[in-house]
Coordinates of C-alpha atoms and ligand atoms in Angstrom, one line a residue:
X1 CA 87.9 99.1 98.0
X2 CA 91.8 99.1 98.9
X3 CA 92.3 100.4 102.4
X4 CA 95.4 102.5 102.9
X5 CA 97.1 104.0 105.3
X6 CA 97.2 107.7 104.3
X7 CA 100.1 108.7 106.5
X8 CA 101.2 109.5 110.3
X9 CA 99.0 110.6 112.3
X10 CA 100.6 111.8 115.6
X11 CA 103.9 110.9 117.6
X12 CA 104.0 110.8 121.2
X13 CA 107.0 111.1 123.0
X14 CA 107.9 111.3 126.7
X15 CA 109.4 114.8 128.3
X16 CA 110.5 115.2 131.6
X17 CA 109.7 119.2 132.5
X18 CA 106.7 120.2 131.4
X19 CA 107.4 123.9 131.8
X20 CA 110.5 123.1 129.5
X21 CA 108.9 121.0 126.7
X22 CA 106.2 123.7 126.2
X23 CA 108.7 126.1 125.8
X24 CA 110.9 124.2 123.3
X25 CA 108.3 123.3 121.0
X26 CA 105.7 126.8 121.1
X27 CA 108.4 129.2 121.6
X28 CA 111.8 128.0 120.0
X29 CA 110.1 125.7 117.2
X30 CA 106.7 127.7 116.8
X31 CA 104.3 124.7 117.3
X32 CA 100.7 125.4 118.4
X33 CA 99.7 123.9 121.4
X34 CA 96.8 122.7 120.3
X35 CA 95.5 120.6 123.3
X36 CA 96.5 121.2 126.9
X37 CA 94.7 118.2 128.5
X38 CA 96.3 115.2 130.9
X39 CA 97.3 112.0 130.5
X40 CA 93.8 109.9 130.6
X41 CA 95.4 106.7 132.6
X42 CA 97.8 109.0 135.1
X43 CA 96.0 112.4 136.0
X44 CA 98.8 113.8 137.5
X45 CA 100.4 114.1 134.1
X46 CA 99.8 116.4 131.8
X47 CA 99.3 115.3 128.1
X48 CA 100.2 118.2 125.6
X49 CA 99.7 118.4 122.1
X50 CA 101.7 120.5 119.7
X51 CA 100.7 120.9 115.7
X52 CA 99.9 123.3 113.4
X53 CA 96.5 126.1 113.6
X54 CA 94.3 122.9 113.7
X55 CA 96.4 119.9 114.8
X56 CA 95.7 118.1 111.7
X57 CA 96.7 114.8 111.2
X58 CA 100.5 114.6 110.2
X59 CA 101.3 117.6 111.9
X60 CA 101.3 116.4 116.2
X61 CA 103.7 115.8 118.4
X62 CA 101.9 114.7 121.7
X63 CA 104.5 114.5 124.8
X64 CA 104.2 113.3 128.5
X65 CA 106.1 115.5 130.7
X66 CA 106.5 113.1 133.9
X67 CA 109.2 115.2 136.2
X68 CA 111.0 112.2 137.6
X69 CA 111.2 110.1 134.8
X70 CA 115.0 108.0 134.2
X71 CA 116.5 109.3 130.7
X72 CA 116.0 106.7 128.0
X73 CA 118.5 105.4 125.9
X74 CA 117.8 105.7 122.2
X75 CA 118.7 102.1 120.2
X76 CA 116.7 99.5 118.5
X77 CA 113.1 98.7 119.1
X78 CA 112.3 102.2 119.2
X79 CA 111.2 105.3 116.9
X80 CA 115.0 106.5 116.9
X81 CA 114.2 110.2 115.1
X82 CA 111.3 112.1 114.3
X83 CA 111.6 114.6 111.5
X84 CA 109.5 117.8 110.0
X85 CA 109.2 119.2 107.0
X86 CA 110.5 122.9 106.3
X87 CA 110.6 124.9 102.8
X88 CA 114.0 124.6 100.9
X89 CA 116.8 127.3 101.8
X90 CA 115.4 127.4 105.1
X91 CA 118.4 126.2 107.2
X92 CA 120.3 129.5 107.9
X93 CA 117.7 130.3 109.3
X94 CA 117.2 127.7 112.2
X95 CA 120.7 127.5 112.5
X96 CA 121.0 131.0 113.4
X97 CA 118.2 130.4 115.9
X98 CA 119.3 126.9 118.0
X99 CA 123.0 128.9 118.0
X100 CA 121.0 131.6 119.7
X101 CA 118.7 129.2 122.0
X102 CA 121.4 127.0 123.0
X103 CA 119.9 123.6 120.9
X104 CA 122.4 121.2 120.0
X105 CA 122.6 120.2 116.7
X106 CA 124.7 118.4 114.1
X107 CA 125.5 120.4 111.0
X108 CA 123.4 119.6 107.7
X109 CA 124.2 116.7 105.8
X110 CA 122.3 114.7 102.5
X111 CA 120.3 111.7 102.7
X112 CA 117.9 110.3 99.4
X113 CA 119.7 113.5 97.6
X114 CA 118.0 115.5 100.6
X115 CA 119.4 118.0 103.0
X116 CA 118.4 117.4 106.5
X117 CA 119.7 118.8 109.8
X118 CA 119.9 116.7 113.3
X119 CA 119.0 118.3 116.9
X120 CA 117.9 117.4 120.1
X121 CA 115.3 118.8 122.4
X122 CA 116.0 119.9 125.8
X123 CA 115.1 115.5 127.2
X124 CA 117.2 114.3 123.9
X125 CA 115.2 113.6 122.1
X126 CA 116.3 113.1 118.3
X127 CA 114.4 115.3 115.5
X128 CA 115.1 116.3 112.5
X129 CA 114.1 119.1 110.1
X130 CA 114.2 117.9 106.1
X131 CA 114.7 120.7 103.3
X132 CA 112.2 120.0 100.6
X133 CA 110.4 122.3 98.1
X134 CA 107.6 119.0 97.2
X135 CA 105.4 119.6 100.6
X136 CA 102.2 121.4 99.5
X137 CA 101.1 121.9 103.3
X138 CA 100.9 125.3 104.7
X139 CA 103.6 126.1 107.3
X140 CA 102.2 127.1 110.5
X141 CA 103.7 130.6 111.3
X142 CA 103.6 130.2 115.5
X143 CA 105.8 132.6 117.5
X144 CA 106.8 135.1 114.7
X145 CA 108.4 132.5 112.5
X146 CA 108.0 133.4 109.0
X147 CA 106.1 130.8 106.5
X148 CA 109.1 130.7 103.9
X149 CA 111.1 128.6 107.0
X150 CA 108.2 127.5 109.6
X151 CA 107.5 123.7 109.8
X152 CA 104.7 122.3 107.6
X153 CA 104.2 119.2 109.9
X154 CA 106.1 115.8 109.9
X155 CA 108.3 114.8 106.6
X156 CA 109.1 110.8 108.0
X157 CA 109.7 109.0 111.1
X158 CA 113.1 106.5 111.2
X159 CA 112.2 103.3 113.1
X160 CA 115.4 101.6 114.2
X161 CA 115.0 97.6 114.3
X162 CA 117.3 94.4 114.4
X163 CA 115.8 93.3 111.4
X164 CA 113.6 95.3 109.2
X165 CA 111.6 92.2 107.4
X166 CA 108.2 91.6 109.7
X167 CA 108.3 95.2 109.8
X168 CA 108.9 96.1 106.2
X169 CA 106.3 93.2 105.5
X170 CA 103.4 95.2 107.2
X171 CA 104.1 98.8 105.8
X172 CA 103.7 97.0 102.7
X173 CA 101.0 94.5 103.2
X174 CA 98.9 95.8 105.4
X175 CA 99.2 99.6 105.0
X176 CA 99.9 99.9 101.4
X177 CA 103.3 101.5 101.8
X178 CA 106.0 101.2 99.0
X179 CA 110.0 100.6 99.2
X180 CA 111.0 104.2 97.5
X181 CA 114.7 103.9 97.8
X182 CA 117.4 102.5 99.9
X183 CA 120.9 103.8 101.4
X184 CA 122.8 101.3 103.1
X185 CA 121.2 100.0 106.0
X186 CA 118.3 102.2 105.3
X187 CA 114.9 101.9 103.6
X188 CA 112.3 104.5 102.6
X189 CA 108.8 103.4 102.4
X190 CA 106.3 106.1 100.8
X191 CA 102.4 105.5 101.0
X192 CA 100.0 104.6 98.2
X193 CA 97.9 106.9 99.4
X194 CA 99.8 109.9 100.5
X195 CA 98.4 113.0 102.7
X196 CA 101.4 114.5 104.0
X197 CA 103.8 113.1 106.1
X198 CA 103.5 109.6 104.4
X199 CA 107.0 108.3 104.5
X200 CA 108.3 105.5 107.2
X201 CA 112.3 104.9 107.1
X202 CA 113.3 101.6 108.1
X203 CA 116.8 101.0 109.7
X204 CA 118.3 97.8 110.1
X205 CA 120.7 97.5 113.4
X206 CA 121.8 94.3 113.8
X207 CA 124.1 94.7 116.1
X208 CA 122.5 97.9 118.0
X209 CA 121.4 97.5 121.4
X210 CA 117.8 97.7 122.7
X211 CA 116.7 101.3 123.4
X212 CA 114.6 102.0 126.3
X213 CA 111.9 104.2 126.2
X214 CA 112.1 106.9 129.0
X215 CA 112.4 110.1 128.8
X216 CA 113.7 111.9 125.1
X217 CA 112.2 108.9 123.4
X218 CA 108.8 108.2 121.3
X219 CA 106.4 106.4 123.3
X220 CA 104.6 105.8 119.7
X221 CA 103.8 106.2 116.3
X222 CA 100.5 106.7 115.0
X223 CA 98.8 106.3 111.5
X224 CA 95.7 107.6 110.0
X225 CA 92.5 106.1 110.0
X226 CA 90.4 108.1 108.0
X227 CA 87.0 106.9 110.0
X228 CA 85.6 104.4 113.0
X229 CA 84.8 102.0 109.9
X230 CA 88.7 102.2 108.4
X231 CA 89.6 101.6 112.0
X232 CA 88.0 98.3 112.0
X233 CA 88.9 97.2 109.1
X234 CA 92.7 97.3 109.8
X235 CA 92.0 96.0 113.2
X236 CA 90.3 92.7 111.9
X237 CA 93.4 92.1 109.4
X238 CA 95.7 93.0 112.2
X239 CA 93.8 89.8 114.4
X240 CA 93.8 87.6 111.6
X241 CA 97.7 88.5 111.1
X242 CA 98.0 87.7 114.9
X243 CA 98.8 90.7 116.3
X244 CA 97.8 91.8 119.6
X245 CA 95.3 94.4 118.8
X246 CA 93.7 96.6 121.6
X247 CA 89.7 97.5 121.1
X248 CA 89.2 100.8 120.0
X249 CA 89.8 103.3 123.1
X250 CA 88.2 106.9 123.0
X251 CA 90.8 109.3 123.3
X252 CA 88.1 112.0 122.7
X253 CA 90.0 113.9 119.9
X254 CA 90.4 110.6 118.0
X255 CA 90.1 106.9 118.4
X256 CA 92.7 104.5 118.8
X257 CA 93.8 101.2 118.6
X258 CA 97.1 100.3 119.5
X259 CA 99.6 97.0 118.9
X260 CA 103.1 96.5 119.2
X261 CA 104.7 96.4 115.3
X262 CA 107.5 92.8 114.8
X263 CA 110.3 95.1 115.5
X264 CA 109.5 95.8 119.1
X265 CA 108.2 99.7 118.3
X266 CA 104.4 100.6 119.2
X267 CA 101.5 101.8 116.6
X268 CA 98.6 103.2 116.9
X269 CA 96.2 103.5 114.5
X270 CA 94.2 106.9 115.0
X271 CA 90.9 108.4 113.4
X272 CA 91.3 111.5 111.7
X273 CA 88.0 113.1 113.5
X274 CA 86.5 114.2 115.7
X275 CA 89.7 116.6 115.9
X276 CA 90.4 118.8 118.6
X277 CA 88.1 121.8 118.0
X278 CA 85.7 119.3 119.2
X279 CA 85.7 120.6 123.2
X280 CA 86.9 124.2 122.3
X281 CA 87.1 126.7 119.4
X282 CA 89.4 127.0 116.6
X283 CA 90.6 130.3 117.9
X284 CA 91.5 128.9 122.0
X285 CA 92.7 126.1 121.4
X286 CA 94.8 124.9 124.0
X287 CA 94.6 127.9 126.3
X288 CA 92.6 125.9 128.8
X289 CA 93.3 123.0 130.6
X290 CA 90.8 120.2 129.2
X291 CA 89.6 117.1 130.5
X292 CA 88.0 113.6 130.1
X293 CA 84.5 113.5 131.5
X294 CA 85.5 111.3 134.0
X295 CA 88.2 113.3 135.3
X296 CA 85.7 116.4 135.5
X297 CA 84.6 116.1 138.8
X298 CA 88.3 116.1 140.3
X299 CA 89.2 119.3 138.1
X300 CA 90.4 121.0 141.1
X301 CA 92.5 118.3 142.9
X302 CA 93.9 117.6 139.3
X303 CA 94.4 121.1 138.7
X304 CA 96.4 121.8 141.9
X305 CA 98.7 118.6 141.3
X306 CA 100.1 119.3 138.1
X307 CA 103.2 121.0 137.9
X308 CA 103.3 124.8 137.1
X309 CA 103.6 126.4 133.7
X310 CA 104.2 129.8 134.5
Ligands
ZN401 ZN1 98.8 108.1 120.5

């Protein structure tokens, strides 16, 4: 059977606030917080996740919030812009809205014969929303925001690179992506096998310096592995293409396996289950502050050492 990679399966970027990050993305952008849990190699940091009702796959945006981070510089090497998906004719709409909640934008503009609108989040960093009537997925209607302009999960994610070959090379080779179209320096690869946010944009820079990943930039990008066995598989090609391939690590709300991609940028491949109902129900999730077994133990110290939400 061909293996494919179905889509992406989380981003994960690096905040510096907490307090401020929540906000942005539950209250101005009406993400769920679907997992309030800490950063398993640095306790002291909290790891959120934000998705729709269930976090599925294709939907999360995972952040660090480390207060004293430097700012980052966005440039080659790097996941430059992350964007969602909204229904068509939504765009008064969230215009109206980062006018009123002070989020600078850039006004709409076409790209692939689609209209997509710029803006940065209170670190910087780069998103995007894309206007498109062809995603099936339900919105998720967080904060009051009604389902004919809420986000219906990720629509692509632009990787910016000095040359787009290796990387191009891979998508296709490896994943089973396809060139869709190009524009310019740009290039549009779709899965073979698409589940929703199944498109990777290449763009070739060059000339562009090196970004540096701090804070308001993507840490990294994450595909789908349906299981622990589709995992593997795309672990032993990955070793035989001479990549640098970390064993699986438990995450407990998926698996990964993580290598850095010819252009510089970091992937992760990610198992679609067990999910994140898997230490709490549907109906709380992210309401309580959740930990690793190992960490359980230090709950209190932990607790008293991250930084205040309210
Ligand atoms: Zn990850």
């Amino acid at each position: 059977m061909d293996r494919m990679i179905k889509g992406i399966h989380h981003v994960t970027a690096i905040a510096g606030n907490a307090k401020r990050n929540l906000d942005f993305y539950t209250r101005i952008l009406g993400l769920r917080l679907v997992k309030k849990t800490v950063n398993f190699d640095d306790p002291g940091t909290y790891h959120f996740y934000f998705g729709n009702e269930v976090g599925e796959p294709g939907t999360i945006l995972t952040f660090f919030p480390w207060e004293d981070i430097i700012q980052g510089r966005r440039g080659s090497g790097q996941a430059t812009e992350t964007a969602f998906s909204v229904p068509g004719n939504s765009f008064d709409f969230w215009l109206k809205r980062f006018d009123q909640e002070n989020v600078i934008y850039n006004k709409p503009a076409k790209r692939f014969d689609e209209e997509y609108l710029t803006f940065l989040d209170p670190d910087g960093l780069k998103l995007e929303l894309v206007s498109t009537n062809n995603d099936t997925r339900k919105p998720y209607t967080g904060n009051g925001i009604p389902a004919s302009y809420a986000i219906k999960g990720f629509y692509n994610v632009t990787l910016s690179l000095e040359g787009y070959e290796k990387t191009a090379q891979l998508l296709t080779d490896l994943f089973g992506y396809q060139l869709i179209s190009e524009e310019v320096n740009r290039f549009r690869f779709a899965s073979g096998a698409p589940d929703g946010a199944s498109l990777i944009d290449l763009v070739c820079l060059p000339d562009g310096h090196r970004g540096q990943v701090a804070a308001g930039s993507v840490h990294h990008v994450a595909f789908r592995a349906i299981d622990k066995e589709e995992q593997l598989f795309f672990r032993e090609r990955l070793a035989d293409m001479n990549f640098n391939v970390t064993p699986p690590i438990n995450r407990d709300y998926f698996m990964s396996i993580y290598f850095r991609e010819p252009g510089g940028v970091l992937f992760e491949i990610a198992t679609d289950s067990p999910g994140f109902t898997i230490d709490e129900p549907l109906e709380t999730l992210g309401k309580a502050l959740k930990l690793p077994r190992m960490y359980e133990p230090r709950r209190s110290d932990i607790e008293k050492a991250l930084p205040s939400l309210d």
